[in-house]
CSV table of C-alpha atoms and ligand atoms in Angstrom, one decimal:
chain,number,residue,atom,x,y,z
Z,220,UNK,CA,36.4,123.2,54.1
Z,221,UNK,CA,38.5,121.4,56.8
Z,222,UNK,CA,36.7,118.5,56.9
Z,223,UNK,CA,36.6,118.2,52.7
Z,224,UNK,CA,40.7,118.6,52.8
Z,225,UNK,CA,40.6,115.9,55.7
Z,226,UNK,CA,38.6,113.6,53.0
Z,227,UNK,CA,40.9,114.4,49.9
Z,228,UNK,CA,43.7,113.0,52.4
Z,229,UNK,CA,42.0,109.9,53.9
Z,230,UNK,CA,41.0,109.1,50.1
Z,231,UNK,CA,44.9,109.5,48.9
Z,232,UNK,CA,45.9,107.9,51.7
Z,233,UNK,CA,43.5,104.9,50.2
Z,234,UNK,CA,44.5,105.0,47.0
Z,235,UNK,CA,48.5,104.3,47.9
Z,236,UNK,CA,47.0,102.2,50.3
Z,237,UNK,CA,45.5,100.0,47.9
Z,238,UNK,CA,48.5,100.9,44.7
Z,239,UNK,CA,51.0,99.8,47.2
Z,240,UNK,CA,49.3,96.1,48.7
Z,241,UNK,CA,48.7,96.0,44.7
Z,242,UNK,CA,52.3,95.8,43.8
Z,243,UNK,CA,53.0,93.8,46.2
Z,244,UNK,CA,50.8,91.4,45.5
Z,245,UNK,CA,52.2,91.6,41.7
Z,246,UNK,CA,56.0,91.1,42.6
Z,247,UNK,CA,55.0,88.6,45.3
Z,248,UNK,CA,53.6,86.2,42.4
Z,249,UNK,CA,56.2,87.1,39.8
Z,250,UNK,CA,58.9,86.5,42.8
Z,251,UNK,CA,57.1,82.8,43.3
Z,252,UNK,CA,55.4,82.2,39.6
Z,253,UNK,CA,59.0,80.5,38.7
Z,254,UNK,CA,59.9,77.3,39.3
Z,255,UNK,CA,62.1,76.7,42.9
Z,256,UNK,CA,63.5,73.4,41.5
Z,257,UNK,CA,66.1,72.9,44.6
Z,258,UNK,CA,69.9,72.7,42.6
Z,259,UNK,CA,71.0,69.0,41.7
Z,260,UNK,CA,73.1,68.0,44.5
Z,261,UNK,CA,75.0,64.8,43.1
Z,262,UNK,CA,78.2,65.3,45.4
Z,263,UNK,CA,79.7,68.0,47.0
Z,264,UNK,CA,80.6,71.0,45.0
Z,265,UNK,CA,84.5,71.3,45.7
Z,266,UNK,CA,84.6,67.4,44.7
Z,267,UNK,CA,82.5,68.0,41.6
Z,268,UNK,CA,84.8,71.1,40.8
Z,269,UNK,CA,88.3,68.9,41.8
Z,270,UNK,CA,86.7,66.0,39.3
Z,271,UNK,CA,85.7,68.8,36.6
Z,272,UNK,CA,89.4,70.4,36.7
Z,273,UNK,CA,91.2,67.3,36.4
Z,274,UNK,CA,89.1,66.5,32.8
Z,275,UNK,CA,91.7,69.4,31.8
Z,276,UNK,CA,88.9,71.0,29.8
Z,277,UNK,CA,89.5,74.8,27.9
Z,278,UNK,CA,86.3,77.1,27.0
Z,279,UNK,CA,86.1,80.2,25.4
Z,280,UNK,CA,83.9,83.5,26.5
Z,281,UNK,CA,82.3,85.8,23.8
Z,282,UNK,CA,82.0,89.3,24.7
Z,283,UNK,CA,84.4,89.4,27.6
Z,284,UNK,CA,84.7,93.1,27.3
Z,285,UNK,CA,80.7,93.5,28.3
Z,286,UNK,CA,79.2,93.4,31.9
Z,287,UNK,CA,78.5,89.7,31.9
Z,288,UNK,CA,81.5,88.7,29.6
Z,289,UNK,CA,84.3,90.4,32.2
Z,290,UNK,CA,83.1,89.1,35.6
Z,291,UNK,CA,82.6,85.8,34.1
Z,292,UNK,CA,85.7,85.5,32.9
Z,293,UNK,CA,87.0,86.5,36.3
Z,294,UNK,CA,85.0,83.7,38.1
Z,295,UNK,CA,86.3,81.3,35.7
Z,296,UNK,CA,89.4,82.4,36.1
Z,297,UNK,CA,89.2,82.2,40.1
Z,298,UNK,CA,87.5,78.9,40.3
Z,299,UNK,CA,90.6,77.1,37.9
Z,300,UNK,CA,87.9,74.7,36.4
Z,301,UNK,CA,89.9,75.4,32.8
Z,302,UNK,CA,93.3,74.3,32.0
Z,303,UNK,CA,92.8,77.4,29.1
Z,304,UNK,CA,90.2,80.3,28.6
Z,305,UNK,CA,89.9,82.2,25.4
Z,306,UNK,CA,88.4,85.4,25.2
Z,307,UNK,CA,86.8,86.1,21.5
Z,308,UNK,CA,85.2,89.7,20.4
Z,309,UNK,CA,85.1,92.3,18.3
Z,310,UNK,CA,88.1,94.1,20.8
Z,311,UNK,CA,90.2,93.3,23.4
Z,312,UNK,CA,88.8,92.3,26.3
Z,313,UNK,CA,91.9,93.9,28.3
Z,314,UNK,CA,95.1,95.2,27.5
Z,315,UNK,CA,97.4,95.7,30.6
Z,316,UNK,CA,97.0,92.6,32.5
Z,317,UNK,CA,98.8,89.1,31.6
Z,318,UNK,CA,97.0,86.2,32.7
Z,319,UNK,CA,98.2,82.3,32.0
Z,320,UNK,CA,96.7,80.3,29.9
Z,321,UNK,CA,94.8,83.0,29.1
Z,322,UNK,CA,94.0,84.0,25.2
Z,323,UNK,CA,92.5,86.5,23.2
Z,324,UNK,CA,91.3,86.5,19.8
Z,325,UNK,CA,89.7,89.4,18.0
Z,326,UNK,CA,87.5,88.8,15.4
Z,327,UNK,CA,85.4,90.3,12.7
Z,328,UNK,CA,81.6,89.4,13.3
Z,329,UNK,CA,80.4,90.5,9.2
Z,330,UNK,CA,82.7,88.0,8.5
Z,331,UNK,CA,83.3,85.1,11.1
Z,332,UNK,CA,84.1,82.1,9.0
Z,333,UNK,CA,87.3,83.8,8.1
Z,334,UNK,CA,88.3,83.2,11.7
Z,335,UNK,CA,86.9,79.9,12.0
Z,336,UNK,CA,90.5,78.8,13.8
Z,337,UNK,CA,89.2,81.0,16.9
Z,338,UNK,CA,86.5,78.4,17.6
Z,339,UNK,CA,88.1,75.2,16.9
Z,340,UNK,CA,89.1,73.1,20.2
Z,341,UNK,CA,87.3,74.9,22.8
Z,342,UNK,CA,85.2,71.9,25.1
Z,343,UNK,CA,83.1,74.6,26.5
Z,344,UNK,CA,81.8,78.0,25.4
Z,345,UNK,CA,79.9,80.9,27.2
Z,346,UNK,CA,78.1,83.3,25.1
Z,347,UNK,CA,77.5,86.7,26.6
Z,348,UNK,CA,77.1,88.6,23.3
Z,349,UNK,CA,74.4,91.3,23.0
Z,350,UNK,CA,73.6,95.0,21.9
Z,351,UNK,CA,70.3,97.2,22.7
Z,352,UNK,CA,67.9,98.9,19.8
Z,353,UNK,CA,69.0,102.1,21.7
Z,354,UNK,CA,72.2,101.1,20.6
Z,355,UNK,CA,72.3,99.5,17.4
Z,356,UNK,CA,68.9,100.0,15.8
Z,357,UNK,CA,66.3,97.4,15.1
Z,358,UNK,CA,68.1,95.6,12.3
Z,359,UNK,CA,71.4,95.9,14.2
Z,360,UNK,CA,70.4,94.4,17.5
Z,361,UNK,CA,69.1,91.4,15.2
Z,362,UNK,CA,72.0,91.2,13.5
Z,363,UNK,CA,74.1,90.9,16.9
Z,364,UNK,CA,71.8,89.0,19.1
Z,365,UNK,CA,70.6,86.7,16.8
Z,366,UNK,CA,73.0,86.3,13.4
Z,367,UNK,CA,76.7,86.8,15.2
Z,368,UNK,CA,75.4,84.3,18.1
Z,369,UNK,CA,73.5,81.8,15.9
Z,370,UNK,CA,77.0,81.9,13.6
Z,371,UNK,CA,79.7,81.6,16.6
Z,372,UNK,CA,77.7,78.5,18.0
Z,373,UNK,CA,77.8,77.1,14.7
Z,374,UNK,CA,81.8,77.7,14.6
Z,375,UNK,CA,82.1,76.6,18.0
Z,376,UNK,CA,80.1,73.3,17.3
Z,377,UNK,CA,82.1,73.1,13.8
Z,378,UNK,CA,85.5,73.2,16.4
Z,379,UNK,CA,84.4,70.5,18.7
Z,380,UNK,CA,82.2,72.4,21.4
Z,381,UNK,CA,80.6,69.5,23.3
Z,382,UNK,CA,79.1,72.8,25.9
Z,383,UNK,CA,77.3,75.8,25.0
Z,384,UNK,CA,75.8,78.1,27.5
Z,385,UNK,CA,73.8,81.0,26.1
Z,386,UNK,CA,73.2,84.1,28.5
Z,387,UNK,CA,69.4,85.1,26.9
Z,388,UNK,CA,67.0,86.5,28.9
Z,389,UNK,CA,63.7,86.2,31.0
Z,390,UNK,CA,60.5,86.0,28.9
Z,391,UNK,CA,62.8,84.8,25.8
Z,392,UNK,CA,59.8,83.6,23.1
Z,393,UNK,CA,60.3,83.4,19.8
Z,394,UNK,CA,56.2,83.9,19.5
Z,395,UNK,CA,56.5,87.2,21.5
Z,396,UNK,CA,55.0,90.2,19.4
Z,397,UNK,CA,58.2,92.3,21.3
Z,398,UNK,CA,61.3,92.4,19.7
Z,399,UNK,CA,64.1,91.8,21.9
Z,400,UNK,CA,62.0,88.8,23.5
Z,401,UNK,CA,61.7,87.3,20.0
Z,402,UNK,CA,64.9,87.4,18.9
Z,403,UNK,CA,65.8,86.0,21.7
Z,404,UNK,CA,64.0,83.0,22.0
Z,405,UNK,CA,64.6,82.7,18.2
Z,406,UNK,CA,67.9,82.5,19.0
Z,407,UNK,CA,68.1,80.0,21.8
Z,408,UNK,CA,65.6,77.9,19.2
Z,409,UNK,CA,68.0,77.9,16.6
Z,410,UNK,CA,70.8,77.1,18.6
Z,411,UNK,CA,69.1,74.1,19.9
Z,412,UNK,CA,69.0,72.9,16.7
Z,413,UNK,CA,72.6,72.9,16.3
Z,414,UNK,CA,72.3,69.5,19.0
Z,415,UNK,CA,75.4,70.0,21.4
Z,416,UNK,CA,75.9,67.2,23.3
Z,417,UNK,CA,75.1,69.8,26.4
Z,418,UNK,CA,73.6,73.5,25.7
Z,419,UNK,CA,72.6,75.7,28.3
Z,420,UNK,CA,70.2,78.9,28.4
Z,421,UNK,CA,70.1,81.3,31.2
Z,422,UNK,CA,67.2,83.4,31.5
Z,423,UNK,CA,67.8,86.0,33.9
Z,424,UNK,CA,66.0,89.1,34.6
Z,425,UNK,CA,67.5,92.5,34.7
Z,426,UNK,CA,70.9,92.5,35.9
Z,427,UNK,CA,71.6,94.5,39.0
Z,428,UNK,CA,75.2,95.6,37.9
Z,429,UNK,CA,76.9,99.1,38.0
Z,430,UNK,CA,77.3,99.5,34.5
Z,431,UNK,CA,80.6,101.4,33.3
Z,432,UNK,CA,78.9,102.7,30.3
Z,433,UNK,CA,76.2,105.3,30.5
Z,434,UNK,CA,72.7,104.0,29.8
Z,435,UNK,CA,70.1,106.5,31.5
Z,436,UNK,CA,67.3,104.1,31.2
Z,437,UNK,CA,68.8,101.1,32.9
Z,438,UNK,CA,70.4,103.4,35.4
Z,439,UNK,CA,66.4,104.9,36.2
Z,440,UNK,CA,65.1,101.5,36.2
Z,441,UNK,CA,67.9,100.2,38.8
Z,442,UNK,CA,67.3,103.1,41.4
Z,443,UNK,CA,63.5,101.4,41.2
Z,444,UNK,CA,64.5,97.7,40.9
Z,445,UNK,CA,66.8,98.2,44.0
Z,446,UNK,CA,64.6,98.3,46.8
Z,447,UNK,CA,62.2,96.2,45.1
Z,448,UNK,CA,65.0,93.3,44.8
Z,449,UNK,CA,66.0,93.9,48.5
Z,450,UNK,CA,62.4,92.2,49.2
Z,451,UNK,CA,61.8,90.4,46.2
Z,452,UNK,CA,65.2,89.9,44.7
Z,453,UNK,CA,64.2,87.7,41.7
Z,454,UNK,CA,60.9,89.0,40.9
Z,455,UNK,CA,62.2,91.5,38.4
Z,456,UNK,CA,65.9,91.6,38.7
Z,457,UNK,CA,69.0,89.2,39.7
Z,458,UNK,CA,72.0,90.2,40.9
Z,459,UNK,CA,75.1,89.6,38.6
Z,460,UNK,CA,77.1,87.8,40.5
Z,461,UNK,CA,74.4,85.6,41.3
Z,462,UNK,CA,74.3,85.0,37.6
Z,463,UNK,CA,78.5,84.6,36.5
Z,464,UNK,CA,78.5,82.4,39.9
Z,465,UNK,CA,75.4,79.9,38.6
Z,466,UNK,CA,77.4,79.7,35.1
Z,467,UNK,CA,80.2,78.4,36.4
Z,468,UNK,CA,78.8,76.4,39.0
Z,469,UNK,CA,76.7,74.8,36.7
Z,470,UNK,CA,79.3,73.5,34.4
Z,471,UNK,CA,80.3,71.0,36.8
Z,472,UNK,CA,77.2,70.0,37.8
Z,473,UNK,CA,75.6,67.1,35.7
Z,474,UNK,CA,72.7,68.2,33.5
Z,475,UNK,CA,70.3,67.6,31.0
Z,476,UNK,CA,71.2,67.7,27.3
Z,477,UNK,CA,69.0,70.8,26.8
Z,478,UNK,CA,68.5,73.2,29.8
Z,479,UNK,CA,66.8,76.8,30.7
Z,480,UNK,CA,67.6,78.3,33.5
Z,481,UNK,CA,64.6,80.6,34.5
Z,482,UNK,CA,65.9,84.0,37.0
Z,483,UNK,CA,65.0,82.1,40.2
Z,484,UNK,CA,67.2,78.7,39.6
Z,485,UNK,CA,69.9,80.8,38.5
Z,486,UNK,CA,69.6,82.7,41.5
Z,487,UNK,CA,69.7,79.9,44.0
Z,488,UNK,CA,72.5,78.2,42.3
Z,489,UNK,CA,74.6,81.5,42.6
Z,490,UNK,CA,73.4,81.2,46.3
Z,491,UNK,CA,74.5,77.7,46.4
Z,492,UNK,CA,78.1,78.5,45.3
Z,493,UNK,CA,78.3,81.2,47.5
Z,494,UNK,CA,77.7,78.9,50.3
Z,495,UNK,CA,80.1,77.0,48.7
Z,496,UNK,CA,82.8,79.4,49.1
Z,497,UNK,CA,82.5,79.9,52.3
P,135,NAP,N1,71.8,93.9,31.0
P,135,NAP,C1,70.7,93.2,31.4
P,135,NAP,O1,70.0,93.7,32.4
P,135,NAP,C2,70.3,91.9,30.8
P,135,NAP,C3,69.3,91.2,31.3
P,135,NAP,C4,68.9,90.0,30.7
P,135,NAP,C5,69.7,89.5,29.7
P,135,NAP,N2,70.7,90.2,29.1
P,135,NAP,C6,71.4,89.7,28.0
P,135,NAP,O2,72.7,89.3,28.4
P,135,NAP,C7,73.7,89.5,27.4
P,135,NAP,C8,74.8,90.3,28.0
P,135,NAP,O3,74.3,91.5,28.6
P,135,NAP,P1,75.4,92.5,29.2
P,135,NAP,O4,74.5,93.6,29.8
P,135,NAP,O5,76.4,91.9,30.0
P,135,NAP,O6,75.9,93.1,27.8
P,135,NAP,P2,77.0,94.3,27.5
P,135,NAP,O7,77.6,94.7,28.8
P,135,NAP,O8,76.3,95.3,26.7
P,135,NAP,O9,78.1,93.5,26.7
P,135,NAP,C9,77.8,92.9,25.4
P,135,NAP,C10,78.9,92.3,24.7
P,135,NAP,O10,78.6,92.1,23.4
P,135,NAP,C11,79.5,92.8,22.5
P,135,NAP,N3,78.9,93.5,21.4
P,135,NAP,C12,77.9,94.4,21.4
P,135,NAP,N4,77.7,94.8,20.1
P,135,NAP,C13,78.5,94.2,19.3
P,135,NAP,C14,78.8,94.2,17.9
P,135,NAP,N5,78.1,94.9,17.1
P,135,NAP,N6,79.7,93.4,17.5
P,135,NAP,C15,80.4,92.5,18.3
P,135,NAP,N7,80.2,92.5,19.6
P,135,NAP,C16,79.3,93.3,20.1
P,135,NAP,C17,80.1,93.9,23.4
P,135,NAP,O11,81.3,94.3,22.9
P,135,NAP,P3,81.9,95.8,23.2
P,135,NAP,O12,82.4,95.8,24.6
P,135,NAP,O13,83.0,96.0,22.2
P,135,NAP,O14,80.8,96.7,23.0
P,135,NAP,C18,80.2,93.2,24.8
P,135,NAP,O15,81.3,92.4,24.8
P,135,NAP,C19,72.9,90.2,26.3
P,135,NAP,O16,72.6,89.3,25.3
P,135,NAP,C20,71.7,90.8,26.9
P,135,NAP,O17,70.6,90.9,26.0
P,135,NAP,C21,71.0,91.4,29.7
């Protein structure tokens, strides 16, 4: 009897054994399967960010009342690389503060060409629009993620946008049989199309945030990702302020005409402007 209980352990004790060196094993390739392309270097950062603000360039942010959209704006606002930032979406973004040279326009997505003046003159945009199928449904979570961002960059390139950087996601395919990785890479396609002089996709992974708004799954799946992303901290997560600080850093930084930033470049650039700061 003893010795059969002292064999159910040893074989338990196996099986983690073997379940654990397993994931391990998984999140160690997905942590390396991603390109390590080092960040292009071409002067120093403060210089490049000195020589970016004196182009006296303005941008605009979509959906500066989500996650992404506020602590973007915030970086933007810190690093002064824009002589003005407007803030478009379907509300406020804030209502108590004053900032200078700061705008915001609130617009009606059904019906966006009506506020076609919101988009014009803007060098740069950031788009950090998106909804969930928890949220919205299927049809609605097209409708956001694909239609009101295909038809803001279309506004924004109709107003003179010569820089559009699209937040999408990691695994983005429009051949994907899953939905929210389809419409995603739909989307960035059909931007692309559009030909900016510069467009810029960032792919990250799940963002380690502290969400305001209660969403029980994302909260379950953070309590997991976080000591995962203490070892592997791009393998299936990125922090955001890794993310908002590789946006803006970016912008200065010469690049291609078309770019994708995959989760682990986007993590070492926000690693790179943290060094920066310091
Ligand atoms: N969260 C993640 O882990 C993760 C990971 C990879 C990629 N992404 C992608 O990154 C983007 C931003 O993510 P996030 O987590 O920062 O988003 P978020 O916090 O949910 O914010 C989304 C923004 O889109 C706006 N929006 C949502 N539904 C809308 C509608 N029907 N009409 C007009 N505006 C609407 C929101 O406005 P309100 O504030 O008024 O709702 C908000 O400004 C999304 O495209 C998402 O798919 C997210």
């Amino acid at each position: 009897m003893v010795l059969r209980e002292c064999n159910c352990t040893r074989i338990v004790v196996v099986i983690v054994s073997v379940l654990v060196v397993f994931f391990a094993v998984i999140l160690n390739h997905l942590e390396n399967s991603e390109p390590t392309t080092s960040p292009r270097m071409t002067a120093d950062i403060k210089t490049l960010q000195e020589n970016y603000r004196q182009k006296n360039k303005t941008c605009f942010i979509l959906g500066a009342s989500g996650e992404t959209g506020k602590l973007l704006f915030k970086e933007i606002l810190n690093s002064q690389i824009f002589s003005k930032i407007t803030l478009i979406g379907r509300r406020l973004a804030f209502e108590n503060e004053a900032y200078e040279n700061v705008f915001q326009e609130v617009v009606d997505f059904e019906k966006l060409d009506d506020y076609a003046a919101a988009f014009q003159g803007h060098d740069v945009g950031y788009c950090c629009l998106g909804t969930t199928k928890a949220k919205s449904g299927e049809q609605g979570f097209i409708r956001v993620d694909h239609d009101y961002v295909l038809n803001s960059a279309k506004l924004a390139k109709a107003g003179g946008c010569s820089h559009f950087n699209l937040e999408s996601s990691k695994g983005a395919d429009k051949t994907s049989s899953f939905l929210y990785l389809k419409v995603k890479g739909q989307v960035e396609a059909d931007i692309e199309e559009l030909d900016f002089d510069r467009y810029t996709v960032f792919r990250p992974a799940v963002l380690m945030v502290d969400r305001q708004e209660s969403r029980p799954a994302e909260w379950l799946a953070r309590k997991f990702l976080s000591p995962v992303s203490s070892i592997f901290p791009t393998a299936l997560s990125i922090p955001i302020s890794s993310l908002i600080k590789a946006m803006v850093i970016n912008t200065v930084m010469e690049g291609d005409k078309v770019e994708i930033l995959e989760n682990k470049p986007i993590y070492n650039l926000g690693k790179l402007a943290e060094k920066t700061e310091k």
